[in-house]
Short mmCIF file of C-alpha atoms in Angstrom, two decimals:
data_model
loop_
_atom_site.label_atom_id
_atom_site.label_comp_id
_atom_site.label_asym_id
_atom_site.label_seq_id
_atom_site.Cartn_x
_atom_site.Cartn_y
_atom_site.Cartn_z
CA UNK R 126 -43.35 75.48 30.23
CA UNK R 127 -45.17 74.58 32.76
CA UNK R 128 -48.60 73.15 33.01
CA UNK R 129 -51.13 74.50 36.04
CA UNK R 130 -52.34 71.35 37.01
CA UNK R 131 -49.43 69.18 36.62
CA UNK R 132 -47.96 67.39 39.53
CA UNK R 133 -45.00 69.01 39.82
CA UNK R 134 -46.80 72.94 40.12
CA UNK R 135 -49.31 71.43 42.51
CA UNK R 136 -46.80 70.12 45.14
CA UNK R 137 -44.64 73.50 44.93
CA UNK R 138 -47.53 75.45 45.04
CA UNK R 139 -48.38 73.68 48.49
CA UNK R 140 -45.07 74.01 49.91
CA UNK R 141 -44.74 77.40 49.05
CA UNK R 142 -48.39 78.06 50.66
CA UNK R 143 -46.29 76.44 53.94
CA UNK R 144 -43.69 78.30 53.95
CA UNK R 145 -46.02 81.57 54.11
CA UNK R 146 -48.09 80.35 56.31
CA UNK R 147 -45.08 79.09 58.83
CA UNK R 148 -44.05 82.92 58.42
CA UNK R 149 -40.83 82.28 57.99
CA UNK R 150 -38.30 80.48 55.61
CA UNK R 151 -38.32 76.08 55.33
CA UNK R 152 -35.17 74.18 54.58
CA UNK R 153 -35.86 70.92 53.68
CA UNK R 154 -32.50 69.18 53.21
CA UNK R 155 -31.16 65.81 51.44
CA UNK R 156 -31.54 62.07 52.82
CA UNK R 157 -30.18 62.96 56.58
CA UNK R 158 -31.46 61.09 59.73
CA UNK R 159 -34.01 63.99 60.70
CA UNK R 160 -35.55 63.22 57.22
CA UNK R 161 -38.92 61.13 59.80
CA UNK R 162 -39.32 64.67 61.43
CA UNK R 163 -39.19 66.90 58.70
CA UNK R 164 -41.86 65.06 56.56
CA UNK R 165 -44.44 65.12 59.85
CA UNK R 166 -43.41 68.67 60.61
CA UNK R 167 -43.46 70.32 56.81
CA UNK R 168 -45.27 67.36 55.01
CA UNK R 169 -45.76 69.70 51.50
CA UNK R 170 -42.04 70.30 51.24
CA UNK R 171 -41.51 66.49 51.88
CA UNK R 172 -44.16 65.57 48.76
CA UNK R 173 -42.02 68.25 46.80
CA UNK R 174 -39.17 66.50 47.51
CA UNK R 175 -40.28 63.03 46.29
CA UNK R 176 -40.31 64.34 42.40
CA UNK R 177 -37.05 63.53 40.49
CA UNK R 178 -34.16 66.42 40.90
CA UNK R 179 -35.75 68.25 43.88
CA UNK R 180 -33.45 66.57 46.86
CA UNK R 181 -32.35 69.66 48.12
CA UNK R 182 -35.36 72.42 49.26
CA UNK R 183 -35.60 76.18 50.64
CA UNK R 184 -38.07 77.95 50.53
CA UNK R 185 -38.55 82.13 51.63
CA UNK R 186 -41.46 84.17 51.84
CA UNK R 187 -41.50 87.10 49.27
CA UNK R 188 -42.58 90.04 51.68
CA UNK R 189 -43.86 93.54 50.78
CA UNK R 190 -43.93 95.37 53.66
CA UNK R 191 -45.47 93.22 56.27
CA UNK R 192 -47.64 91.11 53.84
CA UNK R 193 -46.48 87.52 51.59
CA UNK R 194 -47.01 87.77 48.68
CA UNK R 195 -45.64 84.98 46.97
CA UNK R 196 -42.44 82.58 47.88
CA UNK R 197 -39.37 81.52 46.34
CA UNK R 198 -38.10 77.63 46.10
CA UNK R 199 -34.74 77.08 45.24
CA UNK R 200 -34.35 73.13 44.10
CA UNK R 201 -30.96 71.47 44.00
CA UNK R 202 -30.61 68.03 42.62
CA UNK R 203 -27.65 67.08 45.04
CA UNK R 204 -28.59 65.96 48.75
CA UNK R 205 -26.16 68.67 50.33
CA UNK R 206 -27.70 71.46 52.31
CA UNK R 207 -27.49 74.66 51.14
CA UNK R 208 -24.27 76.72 53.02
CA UNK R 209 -25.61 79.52 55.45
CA UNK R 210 -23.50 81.87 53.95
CA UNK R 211 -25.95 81.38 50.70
CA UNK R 212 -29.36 81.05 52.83
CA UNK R 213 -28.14 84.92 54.62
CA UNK R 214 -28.02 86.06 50.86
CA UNK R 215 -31.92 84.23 50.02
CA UNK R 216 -32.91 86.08 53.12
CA UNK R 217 -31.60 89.80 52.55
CA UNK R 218 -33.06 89.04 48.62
CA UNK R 219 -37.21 87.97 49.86
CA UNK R 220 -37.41 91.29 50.92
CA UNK R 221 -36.01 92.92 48.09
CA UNK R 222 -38.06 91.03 45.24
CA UNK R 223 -41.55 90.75 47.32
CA UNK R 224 -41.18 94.34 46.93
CA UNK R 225 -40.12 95.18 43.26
CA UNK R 226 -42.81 92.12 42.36
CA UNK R 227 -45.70 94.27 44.29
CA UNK R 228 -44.53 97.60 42.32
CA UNK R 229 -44.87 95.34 38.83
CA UNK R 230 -47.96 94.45 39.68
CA UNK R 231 -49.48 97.69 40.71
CA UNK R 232 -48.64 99.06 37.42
CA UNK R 233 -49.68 96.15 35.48
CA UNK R 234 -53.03 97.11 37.51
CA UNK R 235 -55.74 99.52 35.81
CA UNK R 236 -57.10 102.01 37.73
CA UNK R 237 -60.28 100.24 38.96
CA UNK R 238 -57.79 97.48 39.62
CA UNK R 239 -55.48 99.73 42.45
CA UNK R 240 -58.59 101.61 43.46
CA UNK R 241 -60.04 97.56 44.37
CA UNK R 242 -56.69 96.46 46.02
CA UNK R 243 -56.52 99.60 47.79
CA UNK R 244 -60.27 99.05 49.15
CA UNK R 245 -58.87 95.38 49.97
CA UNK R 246 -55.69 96.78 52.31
CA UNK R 247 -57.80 98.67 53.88
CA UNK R 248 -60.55 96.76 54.44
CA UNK R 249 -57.97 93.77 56.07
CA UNK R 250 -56.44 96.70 58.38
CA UNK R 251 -59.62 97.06 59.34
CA UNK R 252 -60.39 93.61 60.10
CA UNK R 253 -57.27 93.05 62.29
CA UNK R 254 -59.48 95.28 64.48
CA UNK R 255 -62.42 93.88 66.69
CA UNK R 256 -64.28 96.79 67.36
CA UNK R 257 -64.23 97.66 63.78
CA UNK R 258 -65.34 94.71 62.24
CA UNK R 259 -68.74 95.16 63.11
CA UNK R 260 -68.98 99.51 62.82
CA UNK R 261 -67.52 100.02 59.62
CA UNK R 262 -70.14 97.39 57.74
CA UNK R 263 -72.56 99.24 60.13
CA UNK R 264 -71.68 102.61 58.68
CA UNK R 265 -71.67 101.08 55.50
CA UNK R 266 -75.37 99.86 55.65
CA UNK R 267 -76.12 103.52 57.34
CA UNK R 268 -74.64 105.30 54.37
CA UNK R 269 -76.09 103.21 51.96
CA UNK R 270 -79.76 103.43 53.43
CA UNK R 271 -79.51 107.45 53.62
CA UNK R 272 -78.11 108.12 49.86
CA UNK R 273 -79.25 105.79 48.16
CA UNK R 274 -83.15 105.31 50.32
CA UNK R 275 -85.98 107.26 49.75
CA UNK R 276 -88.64 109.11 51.73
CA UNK R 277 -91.54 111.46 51.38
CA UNK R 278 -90.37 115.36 50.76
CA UNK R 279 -92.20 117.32 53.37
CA UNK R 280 -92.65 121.15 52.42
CA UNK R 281 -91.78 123.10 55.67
CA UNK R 282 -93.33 126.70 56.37
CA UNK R 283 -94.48 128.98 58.94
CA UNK R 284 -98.34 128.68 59.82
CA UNK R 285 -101.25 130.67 61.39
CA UNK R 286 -104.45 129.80 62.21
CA UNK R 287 -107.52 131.49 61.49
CA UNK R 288 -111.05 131.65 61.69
CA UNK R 289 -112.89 129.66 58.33
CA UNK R 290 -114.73 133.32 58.37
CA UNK R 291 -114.02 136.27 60.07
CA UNK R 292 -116.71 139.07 60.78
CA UNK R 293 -116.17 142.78 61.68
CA UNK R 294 -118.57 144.83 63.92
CA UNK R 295 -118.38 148.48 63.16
CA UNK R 296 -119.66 151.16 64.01
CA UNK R 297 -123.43 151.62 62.89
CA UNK R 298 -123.12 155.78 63.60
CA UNK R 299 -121.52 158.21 64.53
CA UNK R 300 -120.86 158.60 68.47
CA UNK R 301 -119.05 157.80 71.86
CA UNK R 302 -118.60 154.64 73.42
CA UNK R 303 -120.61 153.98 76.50
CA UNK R 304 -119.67 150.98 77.74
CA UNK R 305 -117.65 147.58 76.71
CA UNK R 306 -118.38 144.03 77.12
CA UNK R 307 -116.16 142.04 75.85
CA UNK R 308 -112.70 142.15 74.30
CA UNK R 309 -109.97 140.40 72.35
CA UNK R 310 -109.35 136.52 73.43
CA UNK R 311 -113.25 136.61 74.90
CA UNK R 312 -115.46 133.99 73.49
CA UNK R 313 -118.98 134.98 73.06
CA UNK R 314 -122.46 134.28 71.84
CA UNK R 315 -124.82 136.16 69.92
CA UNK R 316 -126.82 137.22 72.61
CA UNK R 317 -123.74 138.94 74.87
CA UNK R 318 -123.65 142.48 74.29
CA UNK R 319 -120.37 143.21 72.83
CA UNK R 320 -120.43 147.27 73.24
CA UNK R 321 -122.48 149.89 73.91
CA UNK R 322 -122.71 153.65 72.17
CA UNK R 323 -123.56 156.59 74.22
CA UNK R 324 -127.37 157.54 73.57
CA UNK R 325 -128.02 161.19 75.06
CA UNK R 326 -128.19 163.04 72.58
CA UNK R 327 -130.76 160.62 70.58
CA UNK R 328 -132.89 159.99 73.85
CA UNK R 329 -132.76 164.11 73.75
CA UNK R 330 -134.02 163.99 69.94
CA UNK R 331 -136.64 160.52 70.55
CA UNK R 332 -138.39 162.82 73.34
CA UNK R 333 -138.54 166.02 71.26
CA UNK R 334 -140.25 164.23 68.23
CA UNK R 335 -142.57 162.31 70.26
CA UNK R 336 -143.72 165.40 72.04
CA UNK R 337 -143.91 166.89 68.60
CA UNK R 338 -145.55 163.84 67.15
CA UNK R 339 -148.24 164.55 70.23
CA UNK R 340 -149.04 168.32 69.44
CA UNK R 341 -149.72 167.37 66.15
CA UNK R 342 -152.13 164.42 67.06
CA UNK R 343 -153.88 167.02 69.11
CA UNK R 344 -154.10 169.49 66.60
CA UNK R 345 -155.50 166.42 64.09
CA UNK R 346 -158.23 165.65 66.28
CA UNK R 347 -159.27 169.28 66.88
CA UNK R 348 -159.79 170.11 63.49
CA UNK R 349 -160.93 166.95 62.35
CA UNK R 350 -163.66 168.36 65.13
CA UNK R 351 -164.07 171.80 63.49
CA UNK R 352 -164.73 169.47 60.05
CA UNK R 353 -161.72 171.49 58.77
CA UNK R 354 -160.53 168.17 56.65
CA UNK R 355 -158.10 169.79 54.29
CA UNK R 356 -156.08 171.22 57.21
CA UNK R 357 -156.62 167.92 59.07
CA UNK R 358 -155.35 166.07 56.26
CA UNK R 359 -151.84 168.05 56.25
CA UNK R 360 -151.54 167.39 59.89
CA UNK R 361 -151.99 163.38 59.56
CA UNK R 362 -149.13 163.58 56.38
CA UNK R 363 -147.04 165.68 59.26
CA UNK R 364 -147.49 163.28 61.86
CA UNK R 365 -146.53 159.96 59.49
CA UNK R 366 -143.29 162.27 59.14
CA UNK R 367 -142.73 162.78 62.67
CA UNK R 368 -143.73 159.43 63.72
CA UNK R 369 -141.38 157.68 60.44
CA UNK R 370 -138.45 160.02 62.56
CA UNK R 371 -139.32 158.41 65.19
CA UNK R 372 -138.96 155.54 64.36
CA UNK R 373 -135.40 155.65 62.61
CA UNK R 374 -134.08 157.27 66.77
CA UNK R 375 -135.46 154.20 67.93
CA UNK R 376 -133.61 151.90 65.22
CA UNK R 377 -131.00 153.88 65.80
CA UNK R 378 -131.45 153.55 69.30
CA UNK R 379 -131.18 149.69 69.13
CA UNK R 380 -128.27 149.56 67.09
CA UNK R 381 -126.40 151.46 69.98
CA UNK R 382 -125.79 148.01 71.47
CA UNK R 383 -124.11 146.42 69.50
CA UNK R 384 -123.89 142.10 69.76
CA UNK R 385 -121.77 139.21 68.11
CA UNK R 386 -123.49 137.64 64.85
CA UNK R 387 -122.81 134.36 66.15
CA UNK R 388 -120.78 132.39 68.78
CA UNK R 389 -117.33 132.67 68.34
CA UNK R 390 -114.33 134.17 69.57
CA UNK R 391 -113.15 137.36 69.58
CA UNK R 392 -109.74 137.61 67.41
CA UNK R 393 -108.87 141.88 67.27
CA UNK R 394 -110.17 144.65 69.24
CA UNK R 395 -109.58 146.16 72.71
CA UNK R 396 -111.84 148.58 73.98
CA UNK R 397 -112.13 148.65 77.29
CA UNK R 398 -109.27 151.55 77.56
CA UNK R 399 -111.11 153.51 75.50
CA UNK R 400 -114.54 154.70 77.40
CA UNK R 401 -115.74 157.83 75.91
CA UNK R 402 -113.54 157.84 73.10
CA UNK R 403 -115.06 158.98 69.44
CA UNK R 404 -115.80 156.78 66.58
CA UNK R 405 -117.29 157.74 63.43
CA UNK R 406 -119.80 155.32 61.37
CA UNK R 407 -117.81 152.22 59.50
CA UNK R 408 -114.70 152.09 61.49
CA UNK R 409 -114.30 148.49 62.92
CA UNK R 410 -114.71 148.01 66.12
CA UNK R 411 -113.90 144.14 66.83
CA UNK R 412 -113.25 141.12 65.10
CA UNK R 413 -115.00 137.70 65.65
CA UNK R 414 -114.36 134.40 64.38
CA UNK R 415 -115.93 131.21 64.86
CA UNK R 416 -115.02 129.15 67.54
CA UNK R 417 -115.42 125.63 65.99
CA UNK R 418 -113.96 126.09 62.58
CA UNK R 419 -110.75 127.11 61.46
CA UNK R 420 -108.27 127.11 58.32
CA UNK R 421 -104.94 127.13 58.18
CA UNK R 422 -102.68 129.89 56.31
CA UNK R 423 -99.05 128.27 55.25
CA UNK R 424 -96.46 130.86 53.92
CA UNK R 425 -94.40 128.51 51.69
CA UNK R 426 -91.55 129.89 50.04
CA UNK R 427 -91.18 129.85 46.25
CA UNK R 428 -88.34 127.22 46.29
CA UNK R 429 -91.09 124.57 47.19
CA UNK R 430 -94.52 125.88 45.94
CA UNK R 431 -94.27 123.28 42.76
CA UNK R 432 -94.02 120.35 45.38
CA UNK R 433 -97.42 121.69 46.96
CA UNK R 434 -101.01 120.15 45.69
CA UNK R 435 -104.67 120.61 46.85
CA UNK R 436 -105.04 117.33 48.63
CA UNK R 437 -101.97 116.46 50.03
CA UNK R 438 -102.08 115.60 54.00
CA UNK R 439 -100.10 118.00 56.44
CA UNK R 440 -99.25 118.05 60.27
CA UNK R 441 -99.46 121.39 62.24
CA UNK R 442 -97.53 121.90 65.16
CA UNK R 443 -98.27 124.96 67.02
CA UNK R 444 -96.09 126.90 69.85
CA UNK R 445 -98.60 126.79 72.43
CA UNK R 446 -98.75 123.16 72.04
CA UNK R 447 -95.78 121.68 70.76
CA UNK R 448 -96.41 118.41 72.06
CA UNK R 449 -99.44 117.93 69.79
CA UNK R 450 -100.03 117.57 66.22
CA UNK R 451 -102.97 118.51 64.54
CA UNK R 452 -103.74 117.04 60.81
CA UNK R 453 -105.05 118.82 57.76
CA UNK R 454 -105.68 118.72 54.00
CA UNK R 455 -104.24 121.49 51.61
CA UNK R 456 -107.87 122.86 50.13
CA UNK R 457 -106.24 126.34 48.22
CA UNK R 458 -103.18 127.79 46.52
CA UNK R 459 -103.25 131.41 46.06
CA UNK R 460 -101.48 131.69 43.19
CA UNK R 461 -100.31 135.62 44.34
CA UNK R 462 -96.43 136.06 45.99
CA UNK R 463 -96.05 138.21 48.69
CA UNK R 464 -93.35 139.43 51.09
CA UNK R 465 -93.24 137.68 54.68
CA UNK R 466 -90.22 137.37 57.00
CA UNK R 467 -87.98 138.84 54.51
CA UNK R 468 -88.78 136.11 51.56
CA UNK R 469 -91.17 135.56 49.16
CA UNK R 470 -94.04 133.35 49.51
CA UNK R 471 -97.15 131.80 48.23
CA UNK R 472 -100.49 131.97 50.29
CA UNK R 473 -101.43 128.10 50.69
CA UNK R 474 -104.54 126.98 52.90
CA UNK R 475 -105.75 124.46 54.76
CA UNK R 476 -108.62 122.66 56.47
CA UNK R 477 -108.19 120.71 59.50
CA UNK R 478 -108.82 117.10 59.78
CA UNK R 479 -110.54 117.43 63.26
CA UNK R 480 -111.65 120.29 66.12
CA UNK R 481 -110.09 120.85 69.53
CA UNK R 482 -111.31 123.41 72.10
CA UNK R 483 -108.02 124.50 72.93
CA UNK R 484 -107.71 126.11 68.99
CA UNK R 485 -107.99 129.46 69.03
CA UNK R 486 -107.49 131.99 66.08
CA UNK R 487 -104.02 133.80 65.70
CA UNK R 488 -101.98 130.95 66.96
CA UNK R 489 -98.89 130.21 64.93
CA UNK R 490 -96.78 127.19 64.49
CA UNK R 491 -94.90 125.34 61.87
CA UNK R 492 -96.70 123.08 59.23
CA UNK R 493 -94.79 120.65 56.94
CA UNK R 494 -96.95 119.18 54.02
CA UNK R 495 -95.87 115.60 52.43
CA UNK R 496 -94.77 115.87 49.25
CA UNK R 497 -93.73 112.92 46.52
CA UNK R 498 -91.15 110.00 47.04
CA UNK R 499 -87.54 111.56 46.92
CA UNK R 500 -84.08 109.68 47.47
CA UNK R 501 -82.58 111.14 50.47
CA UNK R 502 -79.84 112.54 48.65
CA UNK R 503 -82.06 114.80 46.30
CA UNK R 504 -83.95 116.36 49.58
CA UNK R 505 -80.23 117.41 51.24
CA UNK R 506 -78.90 118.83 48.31
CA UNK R 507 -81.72 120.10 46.15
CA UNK R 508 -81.30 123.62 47.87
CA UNK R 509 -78.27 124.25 46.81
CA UNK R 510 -78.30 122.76 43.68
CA UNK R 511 -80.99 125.04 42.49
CA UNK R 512 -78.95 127.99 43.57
CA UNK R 513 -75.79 126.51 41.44
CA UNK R 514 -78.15 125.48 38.83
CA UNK R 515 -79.73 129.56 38.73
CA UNK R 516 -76.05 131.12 38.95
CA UNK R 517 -74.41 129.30 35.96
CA UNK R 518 -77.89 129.95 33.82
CA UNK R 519 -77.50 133.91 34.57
CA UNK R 520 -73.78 133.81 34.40
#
């Protein structure tokens, strides 16, 4: 038995660490005259050989493939030299047992054990490289930060922007139309005329009553003349009639023109090919939305509706800008599914954080909404671990 820390184990440990290190096998003979320039040359082998019945020394690397690891002394207690027919047998036997040694202790190993040494070899290999000392900790670092970092889930959907209210002009009667003022993309102001119906055919009817209106005044004041009251008092009750007629052309008159109820912009409705054409009372005529405030429409799909909450912050890019972002605050979920681009989706609005006079209603974009802290793993993978998660519930 030997002990760890004894002498004896110490010195042949170093001399064995030599003899690996020199990468290749150490004789260290008996009492000869080279004895001065062996002990400067291999000083751990000389120290080995100062304990009682180690005279004679060689020592071989135990190789596994390319890599020591271990060595064999052989100690002889006579001062001759080892024959070289016995140091060509040592030498064809290193290889042999470095290798049978390494497959012992593999399988004394556990699995964590090989998977570790494995990690080791490779990680040396990799060090004998320059350029891949410093990439593969790189990567390392890089794969660590994206599985096991996390970030804010952002809710991607398509967008449009509207008008915060939209009003419809329609048509206040039937008729023609006369003229147009203004169309689709125009912005106007409530005191533009927007269109005009044609108004023949009640200037026809405004004269007739009004000529009417003045036989009957006449006929009034002639028998109020004659003191014929009663008949005079018909006449007045016809001519409140008439003139009550009259008055209902001329409103009608005035809603022939018809203007915007307030600035805005005009967001549906092109007229001006169709001069002349008919329209009968309530169909809608234009659309106009304000020019200054907006909301934003998100069509988020039902995968991600649970990750959206009135209140959370947004970022709108739209394709007639794509350069810019514009800000906004989730105000309303419509809690309603409907059918767009092929996939269901939920009807989510928003306000915008500021105003820009390049907005206009109608443009489209992209908005993503921030959403909770989620590792970076969770917002890859999430997608299709739903699906999975759906399929082996129904199957």
């Amino acid at each position: 038995r030997l002990d760890r820390r004894s002498p004896l184990v110490l010195d042949a440990g170093s001399a064995m660490r030599e003899a690996i290190s020199s990468e290749s096998g150490i004789v260290a003979a008996g009492d000869t005259a080279q004895d001065a320039d062996a002990a400067a040359q291999t000083p751990a082998h000389h120290r080995l050989r100062q304990h009682p019945g180690h005279r004679t020394l060689v020592t071989l690397p135990l190789l596994a493939g390319d890599k020591a690891i271990g060595a064999l002394t052989l100690v002889r207690a006579e001062p001759a030299p080892f024959e070289q027919r016995q140091l060509s047998v040592l030498q064809q036997l290193a290889p042999e047992l470095g290798n049978l040694l390494n497959l012992r202790r593999n399988a004394d190993l556990s699995a964590g054990g090989r998977l570790g040494a494995t990690a080791v070899a490779h990680w040396r290999k990799i060090q004998a490289h320059t350029h891949m000392r410093y990439a593969v900790p790189a990567a390392i670092a890089l794969a660590a930060w994206l599985l096991l970092g996390t970030t804010p889930y952002e809710v991607h959907a398509g967008a449009e922007l509207e008008g915060a209210i939209e009003r419809v002009v329609v048509a206040p009667r039937d008729g023609f139309i006369s003229s147009v003022g203004a169309s689709a993309g125009d912005t106007v102001d409530d005191t533009q005329p927007l269109l005009k119906l044609e108004t023949r055919e009640l200037d026809l009817e405004r004269q007739r009553l009004v000529g009417e209106r003045d036989q009957l005044v006449r006929q009034h004041r002639e028998l109020l003349a004659e003191r014929s009251l009663a008949r005079a008092a018909v006449i007045a009750a016809q001519i409140d009639e008439t003139s009550a007629r009259v008055d209902l052309v001329d409103s009608e008159l005035a809603r022939s023109e018809l203007r915007a109820p307030f600035n805005g912009v005009i967001i549906e409705g092109e007229l001006q090919h169709r001069l002349g054409a008919p329209v009968e009372r309530g169909d809608v005529l234009l659309k106009i939305a304000p020019k200054d405030d907006y909301r934003i429409v998100l069509n988020v799909a039902e995968s991600d509706i649970d990750e959206i909450e009135v209140g959370q912050q947004g970022d709108l890019r739209l394709s007639a800008m794509p350069g810019r972002g514009f800000g906004f605050t989730v105000t309303r979920i419509t809690p309603v599914a409907s059918i767009h681009d092929d996939l269901n989706t939920f009807r989510v609005e928003g306000q915008l954080n500021g105003v820009d006079s390049a907005l206009r209603p109608g443009m489209r974009g992209i908005a993503q909404v921030a959403t909770a802290e989620r590792p970076r793993w969770w917002i890859w993978t999430h997608g299709l671990l739903d699906y999975l998660r759906m399929r082996w519930w129904a199957w």
